[in-house]
PDB file of C-alpha atoms and ligand atoms in Angstrom:
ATOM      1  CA  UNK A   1      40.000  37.979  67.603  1.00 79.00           C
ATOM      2  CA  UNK A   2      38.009  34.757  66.980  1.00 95.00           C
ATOM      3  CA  UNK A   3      40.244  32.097  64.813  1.00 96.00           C
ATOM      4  CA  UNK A   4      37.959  31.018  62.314  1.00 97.00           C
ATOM      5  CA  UNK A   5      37.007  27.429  61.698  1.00 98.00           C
ATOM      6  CA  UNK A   6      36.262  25.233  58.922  1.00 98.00           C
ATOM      7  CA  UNK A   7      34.696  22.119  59.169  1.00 98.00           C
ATOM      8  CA  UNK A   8      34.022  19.248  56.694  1.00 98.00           C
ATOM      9  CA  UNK A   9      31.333  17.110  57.515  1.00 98.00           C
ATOM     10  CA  UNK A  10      31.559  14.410  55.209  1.00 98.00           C
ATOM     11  CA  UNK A  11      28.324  12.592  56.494  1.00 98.00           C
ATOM     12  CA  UNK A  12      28.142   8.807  54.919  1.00 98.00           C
ATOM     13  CA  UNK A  13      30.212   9.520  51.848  1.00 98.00           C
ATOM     14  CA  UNK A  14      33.190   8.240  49.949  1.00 98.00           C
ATOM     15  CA  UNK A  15      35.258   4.967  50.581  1.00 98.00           C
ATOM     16  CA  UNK A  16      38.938   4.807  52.250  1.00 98.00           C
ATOM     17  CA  UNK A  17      40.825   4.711  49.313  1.00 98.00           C
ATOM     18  CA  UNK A  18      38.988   8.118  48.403  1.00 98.00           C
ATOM     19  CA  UNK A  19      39.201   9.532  51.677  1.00 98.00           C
ATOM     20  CA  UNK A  20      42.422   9.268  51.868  1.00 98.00           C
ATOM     21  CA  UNK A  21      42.998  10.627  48.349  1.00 98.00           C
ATOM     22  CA  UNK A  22      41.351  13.708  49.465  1.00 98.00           C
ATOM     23  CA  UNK A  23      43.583  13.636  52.914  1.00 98.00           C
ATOM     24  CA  UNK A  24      46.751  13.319  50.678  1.00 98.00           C
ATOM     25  CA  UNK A  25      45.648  15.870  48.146  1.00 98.00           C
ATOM     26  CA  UNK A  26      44.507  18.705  50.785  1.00 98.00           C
ATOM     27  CA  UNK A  27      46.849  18.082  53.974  1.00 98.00           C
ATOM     28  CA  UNK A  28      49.961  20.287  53.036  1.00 94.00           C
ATOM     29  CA  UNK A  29      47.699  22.963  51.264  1.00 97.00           C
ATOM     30  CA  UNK A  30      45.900  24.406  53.755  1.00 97.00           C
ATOM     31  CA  UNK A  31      47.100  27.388  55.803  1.00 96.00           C
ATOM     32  CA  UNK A  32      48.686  26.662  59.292  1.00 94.00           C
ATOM     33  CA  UNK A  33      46.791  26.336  62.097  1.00 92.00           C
ATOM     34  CA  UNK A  34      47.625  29.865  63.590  1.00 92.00           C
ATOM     35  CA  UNK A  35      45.522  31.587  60.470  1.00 95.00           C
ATOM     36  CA  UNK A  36      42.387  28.946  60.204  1.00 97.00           C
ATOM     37  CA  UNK A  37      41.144  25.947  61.972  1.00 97.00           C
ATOM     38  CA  UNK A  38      40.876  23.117  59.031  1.00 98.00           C
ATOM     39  CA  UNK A  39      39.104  19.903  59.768  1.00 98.00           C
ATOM     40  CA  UNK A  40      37.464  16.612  57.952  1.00 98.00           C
ATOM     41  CA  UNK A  41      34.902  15.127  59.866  1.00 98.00           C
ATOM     42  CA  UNK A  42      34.856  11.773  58.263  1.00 98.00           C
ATOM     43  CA  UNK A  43      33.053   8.490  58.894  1.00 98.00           C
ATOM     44  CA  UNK A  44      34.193   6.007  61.731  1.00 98.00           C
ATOM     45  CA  UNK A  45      36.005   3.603  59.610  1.00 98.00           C
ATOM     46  CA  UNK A  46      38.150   6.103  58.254  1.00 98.00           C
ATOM     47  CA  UNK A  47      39.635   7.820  60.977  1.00 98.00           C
ATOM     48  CA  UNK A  48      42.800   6.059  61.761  1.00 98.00           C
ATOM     49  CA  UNK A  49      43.763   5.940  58.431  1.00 98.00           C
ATOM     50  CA  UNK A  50      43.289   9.687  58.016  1.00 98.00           C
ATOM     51  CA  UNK A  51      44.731  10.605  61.334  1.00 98.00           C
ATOM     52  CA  UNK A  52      47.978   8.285  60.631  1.00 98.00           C
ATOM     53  CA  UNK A  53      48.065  10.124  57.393  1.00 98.00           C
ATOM     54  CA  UNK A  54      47.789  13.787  58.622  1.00 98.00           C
ATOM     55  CA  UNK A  55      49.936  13.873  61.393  1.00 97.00           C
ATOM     56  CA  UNK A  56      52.422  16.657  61.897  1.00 96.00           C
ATOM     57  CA  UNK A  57      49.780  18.441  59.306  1.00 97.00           C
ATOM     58  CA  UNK A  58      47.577  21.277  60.340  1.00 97.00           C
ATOM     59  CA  UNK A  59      44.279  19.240  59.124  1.00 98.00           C
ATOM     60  CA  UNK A  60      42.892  17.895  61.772  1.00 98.00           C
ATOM     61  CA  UNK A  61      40.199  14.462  61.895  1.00 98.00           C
ATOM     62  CA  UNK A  62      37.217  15.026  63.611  1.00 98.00           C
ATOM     63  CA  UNK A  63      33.847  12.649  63.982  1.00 98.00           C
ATOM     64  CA  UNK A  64      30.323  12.623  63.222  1.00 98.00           C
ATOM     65  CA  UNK A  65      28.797  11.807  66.281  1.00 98.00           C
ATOM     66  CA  UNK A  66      29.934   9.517  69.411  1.00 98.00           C
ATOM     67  CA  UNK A  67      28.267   7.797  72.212  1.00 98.00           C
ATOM     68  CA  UNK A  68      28.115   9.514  75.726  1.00 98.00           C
ATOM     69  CA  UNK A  69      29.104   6.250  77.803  1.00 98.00           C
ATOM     70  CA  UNK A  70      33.049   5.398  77.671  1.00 98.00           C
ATOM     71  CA  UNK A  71      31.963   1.281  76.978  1.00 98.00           C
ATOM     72  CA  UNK A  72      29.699  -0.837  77.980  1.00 98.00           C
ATOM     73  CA  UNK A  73      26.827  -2.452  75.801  1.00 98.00           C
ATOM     74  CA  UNK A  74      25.756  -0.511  73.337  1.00 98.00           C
ATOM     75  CA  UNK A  75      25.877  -2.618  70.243  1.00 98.00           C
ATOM     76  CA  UNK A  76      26.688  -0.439  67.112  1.00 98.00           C
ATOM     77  CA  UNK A  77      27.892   2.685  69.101  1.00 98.00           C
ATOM     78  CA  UNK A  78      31.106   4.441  69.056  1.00 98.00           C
ATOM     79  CA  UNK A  79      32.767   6.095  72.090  1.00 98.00           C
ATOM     80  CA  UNK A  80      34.607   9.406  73.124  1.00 98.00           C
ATOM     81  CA  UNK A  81      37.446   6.988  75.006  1.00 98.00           C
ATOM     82  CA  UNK A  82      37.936   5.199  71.533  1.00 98.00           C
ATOM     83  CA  UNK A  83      38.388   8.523  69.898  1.00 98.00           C
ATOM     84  CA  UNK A  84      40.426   9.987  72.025  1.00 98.00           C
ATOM     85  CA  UNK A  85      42.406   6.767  71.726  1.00 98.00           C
ATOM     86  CA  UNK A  86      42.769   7.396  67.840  1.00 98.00           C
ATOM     87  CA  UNK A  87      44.062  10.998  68.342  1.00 97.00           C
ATOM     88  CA  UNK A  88      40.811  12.224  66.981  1.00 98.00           C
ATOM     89  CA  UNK A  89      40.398  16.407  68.039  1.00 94.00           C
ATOM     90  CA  UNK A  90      36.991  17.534  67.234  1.00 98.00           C
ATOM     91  CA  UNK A  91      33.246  15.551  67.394  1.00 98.00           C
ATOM     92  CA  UNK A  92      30.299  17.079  65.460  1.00 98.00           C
ATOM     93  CA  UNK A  93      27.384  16.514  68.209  1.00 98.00           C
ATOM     94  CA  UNK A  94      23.439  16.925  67.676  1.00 98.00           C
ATOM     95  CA  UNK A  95      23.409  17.040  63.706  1.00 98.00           C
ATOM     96  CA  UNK A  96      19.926  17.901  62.820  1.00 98.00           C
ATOM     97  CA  UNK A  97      20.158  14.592  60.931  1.00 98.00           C
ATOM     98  CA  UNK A  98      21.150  12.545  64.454  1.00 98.00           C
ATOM     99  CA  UNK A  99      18.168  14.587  66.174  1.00 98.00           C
ATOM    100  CA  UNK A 100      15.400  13.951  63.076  1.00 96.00           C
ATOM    101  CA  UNK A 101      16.705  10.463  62.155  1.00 97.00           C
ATOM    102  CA  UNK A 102      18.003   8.825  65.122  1.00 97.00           C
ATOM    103  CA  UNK A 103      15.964   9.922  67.705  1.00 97.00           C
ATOM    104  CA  UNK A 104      18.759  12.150  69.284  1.00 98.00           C
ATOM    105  CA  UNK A 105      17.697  14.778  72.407  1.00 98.00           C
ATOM    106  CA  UNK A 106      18.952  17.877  73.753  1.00 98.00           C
ATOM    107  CA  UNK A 107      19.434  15.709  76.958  1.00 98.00           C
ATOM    108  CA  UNK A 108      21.746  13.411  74.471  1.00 98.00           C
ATOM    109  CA  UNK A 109      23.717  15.955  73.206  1.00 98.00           C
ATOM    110  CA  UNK A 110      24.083  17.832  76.601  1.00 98.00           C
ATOM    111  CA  UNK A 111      25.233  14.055  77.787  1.00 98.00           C
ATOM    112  CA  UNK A 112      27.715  14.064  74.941  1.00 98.00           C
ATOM    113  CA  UNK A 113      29.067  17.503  75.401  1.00 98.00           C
ATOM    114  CA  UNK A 114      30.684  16.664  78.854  1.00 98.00           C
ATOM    115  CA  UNK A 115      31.893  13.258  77.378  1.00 98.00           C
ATOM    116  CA  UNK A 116      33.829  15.488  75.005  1.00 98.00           C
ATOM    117  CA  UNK A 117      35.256  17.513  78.111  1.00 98.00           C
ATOM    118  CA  UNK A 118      36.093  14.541  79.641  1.00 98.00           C
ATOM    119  CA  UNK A 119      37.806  12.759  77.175  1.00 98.00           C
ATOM    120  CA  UNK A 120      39.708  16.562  75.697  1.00 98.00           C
ATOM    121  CA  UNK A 121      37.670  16.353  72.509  1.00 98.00           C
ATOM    122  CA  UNK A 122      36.513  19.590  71.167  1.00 98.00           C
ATOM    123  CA  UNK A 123      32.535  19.747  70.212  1.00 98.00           C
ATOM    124  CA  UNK A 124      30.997  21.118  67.625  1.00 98.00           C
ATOM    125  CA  UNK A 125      27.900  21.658  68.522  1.00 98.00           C
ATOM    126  CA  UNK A 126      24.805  21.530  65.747  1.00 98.00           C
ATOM    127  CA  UNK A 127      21.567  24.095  66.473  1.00 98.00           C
ATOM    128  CA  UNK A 128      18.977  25.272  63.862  1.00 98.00           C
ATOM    129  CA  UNK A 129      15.330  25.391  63.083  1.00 97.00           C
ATOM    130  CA  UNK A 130      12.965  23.745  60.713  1.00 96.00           C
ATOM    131  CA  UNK A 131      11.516  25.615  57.780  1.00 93.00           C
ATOM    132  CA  UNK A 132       7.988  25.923  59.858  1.00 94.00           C
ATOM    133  CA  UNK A 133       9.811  27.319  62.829  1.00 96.00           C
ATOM    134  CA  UNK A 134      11.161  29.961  60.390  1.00 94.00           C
ATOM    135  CA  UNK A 135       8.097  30.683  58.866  1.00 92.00           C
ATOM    136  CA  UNK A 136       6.332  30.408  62.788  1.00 95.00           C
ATOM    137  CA  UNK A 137       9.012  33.246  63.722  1.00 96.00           C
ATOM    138  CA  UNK A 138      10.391  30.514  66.258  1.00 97.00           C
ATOM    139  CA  UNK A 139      13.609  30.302  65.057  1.00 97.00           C
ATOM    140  CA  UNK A 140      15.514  32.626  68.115  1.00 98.00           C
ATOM    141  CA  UNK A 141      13.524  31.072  70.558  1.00 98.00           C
ATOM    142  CA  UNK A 142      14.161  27.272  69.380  1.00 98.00           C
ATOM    143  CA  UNK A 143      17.813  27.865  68.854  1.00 98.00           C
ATOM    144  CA  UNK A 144      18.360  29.359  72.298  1.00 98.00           C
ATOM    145  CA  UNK A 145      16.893  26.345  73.972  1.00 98.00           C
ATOM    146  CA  UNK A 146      19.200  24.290  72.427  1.00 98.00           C
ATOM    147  CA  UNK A 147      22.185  26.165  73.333  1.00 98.00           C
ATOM    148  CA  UNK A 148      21.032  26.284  76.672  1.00 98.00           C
ATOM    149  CA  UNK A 149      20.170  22.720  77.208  1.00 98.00           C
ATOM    150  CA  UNK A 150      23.376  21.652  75.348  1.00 98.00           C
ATOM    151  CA  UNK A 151      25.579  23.505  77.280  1.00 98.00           C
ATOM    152  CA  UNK A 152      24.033  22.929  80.573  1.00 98.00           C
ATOM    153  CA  UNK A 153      26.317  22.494  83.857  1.00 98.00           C
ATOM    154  CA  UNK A 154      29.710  23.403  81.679  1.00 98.00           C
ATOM    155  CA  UNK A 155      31.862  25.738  83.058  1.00 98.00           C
ATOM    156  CA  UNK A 156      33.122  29.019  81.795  1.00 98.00           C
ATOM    157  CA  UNK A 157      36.156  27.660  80.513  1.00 98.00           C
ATOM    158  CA  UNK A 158      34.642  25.038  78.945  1.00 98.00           C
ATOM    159  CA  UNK A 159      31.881  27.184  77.187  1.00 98.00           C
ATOM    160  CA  UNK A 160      34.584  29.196  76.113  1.00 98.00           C
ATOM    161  CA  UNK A 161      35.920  26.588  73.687  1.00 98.00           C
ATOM    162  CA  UNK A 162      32.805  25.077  72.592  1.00 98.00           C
ATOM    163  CA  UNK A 163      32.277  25.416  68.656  1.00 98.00           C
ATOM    164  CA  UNK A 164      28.725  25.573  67.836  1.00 98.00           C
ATOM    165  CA  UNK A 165      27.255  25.051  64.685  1.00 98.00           C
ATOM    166  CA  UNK A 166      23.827  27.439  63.234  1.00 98.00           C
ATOM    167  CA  UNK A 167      22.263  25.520  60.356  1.00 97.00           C
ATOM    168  CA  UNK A 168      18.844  26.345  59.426  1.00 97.00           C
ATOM    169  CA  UNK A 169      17.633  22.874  58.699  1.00 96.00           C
ATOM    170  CA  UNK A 170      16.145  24.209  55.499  1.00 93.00           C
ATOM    171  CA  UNK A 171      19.369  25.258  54.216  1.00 92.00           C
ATOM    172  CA  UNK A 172      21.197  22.063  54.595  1.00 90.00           C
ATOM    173  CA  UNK A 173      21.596  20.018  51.474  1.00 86.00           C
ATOM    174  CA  UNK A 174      19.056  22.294  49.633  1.00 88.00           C
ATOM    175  CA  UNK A 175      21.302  24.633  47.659  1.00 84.00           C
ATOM    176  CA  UNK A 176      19.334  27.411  49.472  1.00 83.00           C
ATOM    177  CA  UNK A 177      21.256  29.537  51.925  1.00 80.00           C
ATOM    178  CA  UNK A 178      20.268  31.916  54.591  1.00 84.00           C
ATOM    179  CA  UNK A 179      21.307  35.062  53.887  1.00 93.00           C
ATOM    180  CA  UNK A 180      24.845  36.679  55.784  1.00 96.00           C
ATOM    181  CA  UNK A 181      22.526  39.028  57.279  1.00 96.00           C
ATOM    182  CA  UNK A 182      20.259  36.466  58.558  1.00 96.00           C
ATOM    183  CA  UNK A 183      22.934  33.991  59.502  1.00 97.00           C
ATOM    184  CA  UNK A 184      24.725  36.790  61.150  1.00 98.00           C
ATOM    185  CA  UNK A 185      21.302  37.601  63.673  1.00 98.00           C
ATOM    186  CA  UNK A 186      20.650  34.373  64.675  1.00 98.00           C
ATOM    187  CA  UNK A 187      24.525  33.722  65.324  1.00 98.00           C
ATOM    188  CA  UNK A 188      24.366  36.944  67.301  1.00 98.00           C
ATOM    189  CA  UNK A 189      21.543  36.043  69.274  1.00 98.00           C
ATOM    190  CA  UNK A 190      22.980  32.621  70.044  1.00 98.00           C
ATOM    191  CA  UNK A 191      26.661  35.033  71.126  1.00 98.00           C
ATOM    192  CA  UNK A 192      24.278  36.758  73.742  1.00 98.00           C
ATOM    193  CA  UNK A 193      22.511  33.763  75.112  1.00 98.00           C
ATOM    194  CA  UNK A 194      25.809  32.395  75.575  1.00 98.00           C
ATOM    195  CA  UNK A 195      26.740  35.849  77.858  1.00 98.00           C
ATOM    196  CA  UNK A 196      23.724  35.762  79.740  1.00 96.00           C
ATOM    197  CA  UNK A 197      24.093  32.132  80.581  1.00 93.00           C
ATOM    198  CA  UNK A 198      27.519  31.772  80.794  1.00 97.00           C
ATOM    199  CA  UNK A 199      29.338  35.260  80.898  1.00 97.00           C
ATOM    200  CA  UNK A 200      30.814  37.714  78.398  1.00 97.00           C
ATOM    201  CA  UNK A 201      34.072  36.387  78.260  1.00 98.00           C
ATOM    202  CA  UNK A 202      32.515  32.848  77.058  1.00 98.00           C
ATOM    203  CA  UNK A 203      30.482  35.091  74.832  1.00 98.00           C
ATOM    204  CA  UNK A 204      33.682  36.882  73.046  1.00 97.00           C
ATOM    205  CA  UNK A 205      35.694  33.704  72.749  1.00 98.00           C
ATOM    206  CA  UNK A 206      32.833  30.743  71.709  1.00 98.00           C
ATOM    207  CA  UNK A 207      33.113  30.117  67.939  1.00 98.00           C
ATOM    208  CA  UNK A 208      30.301  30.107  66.253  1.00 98.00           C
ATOM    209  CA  UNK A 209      29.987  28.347  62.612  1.00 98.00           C
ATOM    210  CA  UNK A 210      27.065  28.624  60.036  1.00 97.00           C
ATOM    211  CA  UNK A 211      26.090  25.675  58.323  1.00 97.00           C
ATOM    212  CA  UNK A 212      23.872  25.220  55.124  1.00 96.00           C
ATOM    213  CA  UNK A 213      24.269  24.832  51.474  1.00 94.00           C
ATOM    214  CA  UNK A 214      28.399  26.895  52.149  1.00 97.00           C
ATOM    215  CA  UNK A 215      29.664  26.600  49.097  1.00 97.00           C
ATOM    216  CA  UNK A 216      33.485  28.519  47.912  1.00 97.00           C
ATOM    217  CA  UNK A 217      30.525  31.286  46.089  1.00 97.00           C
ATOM    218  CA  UNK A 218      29.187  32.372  49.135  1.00 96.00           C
ATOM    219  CA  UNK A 219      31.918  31.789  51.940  1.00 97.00           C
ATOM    220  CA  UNK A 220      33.333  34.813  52.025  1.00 97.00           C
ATOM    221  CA  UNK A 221      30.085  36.557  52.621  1.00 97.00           C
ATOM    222  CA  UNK A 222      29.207  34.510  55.204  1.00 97.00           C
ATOM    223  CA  UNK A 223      32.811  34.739  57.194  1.00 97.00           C
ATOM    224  CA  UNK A 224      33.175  38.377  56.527  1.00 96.00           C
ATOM    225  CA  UNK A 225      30.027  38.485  59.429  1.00 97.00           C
ATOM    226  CA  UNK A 226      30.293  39.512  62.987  1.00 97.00           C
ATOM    227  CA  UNK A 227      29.414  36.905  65.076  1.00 98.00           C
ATOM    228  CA  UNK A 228      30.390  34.129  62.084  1.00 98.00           C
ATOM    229  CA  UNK A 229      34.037  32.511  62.759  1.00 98.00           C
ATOM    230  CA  UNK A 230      33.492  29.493  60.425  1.00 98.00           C
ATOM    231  CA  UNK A 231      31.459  26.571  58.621  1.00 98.00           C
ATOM    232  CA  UNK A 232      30.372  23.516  58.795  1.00 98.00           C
ATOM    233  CA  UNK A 233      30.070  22.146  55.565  1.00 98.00           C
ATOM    234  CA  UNK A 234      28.995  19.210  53.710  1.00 98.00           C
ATOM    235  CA  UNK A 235      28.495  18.958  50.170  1.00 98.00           C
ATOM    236  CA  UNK A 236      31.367  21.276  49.288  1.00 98.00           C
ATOM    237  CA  UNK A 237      33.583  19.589  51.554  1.00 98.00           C
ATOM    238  CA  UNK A 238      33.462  16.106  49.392  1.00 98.00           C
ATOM    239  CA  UNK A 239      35.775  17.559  46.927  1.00 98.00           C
ATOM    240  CA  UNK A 240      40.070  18.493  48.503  1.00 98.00           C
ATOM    241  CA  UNK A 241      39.773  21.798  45.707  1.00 98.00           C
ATOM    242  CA  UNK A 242      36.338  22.939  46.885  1.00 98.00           C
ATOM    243  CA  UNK A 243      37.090  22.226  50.948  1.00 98.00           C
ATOM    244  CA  UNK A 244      40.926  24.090  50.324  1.00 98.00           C
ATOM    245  CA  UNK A 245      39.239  27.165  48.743  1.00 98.00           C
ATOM    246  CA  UNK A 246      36.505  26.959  51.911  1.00 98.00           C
ATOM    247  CA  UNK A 247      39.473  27.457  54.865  1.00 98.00           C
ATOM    248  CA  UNK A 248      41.338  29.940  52.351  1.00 97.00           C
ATOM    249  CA  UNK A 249      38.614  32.275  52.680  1.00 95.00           C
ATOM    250  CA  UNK A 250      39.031  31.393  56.766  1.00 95.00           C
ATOM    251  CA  UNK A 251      42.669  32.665  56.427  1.00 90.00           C
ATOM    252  CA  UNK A 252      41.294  36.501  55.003  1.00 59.00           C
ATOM    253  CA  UNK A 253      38.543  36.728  57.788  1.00 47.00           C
TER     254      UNK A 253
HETATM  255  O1  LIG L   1      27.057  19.461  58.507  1.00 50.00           O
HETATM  256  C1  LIG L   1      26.890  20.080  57.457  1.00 50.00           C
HETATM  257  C2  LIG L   1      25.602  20.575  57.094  1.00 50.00           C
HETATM  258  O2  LIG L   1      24.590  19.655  57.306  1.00 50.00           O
HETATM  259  C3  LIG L   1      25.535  21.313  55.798  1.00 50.00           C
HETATM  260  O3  LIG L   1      25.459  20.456  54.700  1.00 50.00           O
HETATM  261  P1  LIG L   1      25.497  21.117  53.218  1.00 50.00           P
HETATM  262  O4  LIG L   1      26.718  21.982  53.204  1.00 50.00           O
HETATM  263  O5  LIG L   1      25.605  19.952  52.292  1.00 50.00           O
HETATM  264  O6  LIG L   1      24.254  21.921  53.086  1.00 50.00           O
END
């Protein structure tokens, strides 16, 4: 059985003194790590604050995005050694926002996903279609080419604990979901792409989150799917009631 996983992706919100308000307010509330994965995925400047202030918790810090290169000069750029170095556990990689409005490839993210390997961060790993893909009946085809070029030359093992992320671009931010059925097919289809490349014991054990417009409304829907074991979420992650009702419903599935 798949341990579900929540995910807050706080994107470019909030200032410390909030974010730690919210790490205060939610870090003793939600369930212990054996029922439900809980994590905050919160901008750069925040996370050794928030991982000082949740240790010995089960919510977990994770990070937006990372460079693949350990240092060097890349002005701006963040990297998986200085993570690491802040006791940071999970890295959201190849956001549809990175890939539409920072240029960011599947050759990137692939780059990035062995950085996280290599420096024992766990990726979360973002895959979904645009609304014209939908429409173009694309949206299998698209999202399996970004598994496979994102997860190209791991091994087993390491597909195994991959987390990756379906959001429908159209869903995100919109307040329009895709249907638990539809979630559930594409998330399926991305569960046997994984066994054909990989094998079926990658297949059983990858996570798979849906992403899009999760609010506490429609969780349980969505985590009461198959081939679901989680969410990314955004908006309703701002809030420490809204994100602690989110890996509640985890705990049930
Ligand atoms: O990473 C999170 C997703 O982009 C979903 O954002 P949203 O929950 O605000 O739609």
């Amino acid at each position: 059985m798949r341990k579900q996983v929540i995910a807050g992706n706080w994107k470019m919100n909030k200032v410390l003194n909030e974010a730690e308000q919210f790490v205060q307010a939610a870090k003793n509330e939600v369930p212990g790590e054996e029922q439900v994965e809980s994590v905050v995925c919160a901008p750069f400047p925040f996370l050794h604050s928030l991982i000082k202030e949740t240790e010995g918790t089960p919510l977990k810090v994770g990070a937006q995005n990372m460079h693949f290169e350990e240092s060097g000069a890349f002005t701006g750029e963040v990297s998986p050694v200085m993570l690491k170095d802040l006791g940071v556990s999970y890295v959201v990689l190849g956001h549809s926002e990175r890939r539409e409005l920072f240029g960011e490839t599947d050759e990137d993210v692939n780059k990035k996903v062995h950085a996280a390997f290599k420096h024992d961060l766990t990726p979360i790993v973002c895959v979904g279609e645009t609304l014209e893909q939908r429409e173009n009946n694309e949206t299998m085809n698209h999202v399996e080419a970004q598994v496979k070029k994102a997860l190209e030359g791991l091994s087993d093992e390491q597909v195994q604990q991959v987390i990756i992320a379906y959001e429908p671009i159209w869903a995100i931010g919109t307040g329009k979901t895709s249907s638990a059925e539809d979630a559930n097919e594409v998330c399926s289809h991305i569960r046997n792409v994984v066994k054909e490349f990989s094998s079926e014991t990658a297949a059983e054990a990858v996570r798979i989150q849906y992403g899009g417009s999760v609010k506490p409304a429609n969780v349980d829907e969505l985590l009461g799917q198959s081939d679901i074991d989680g969410a990314l979420v955004g908006g309703a992650s701002l809030e420490a009631d809204s994100f602690l009702k989110l890996v509640e419903a985890g705990k049930h599935e």
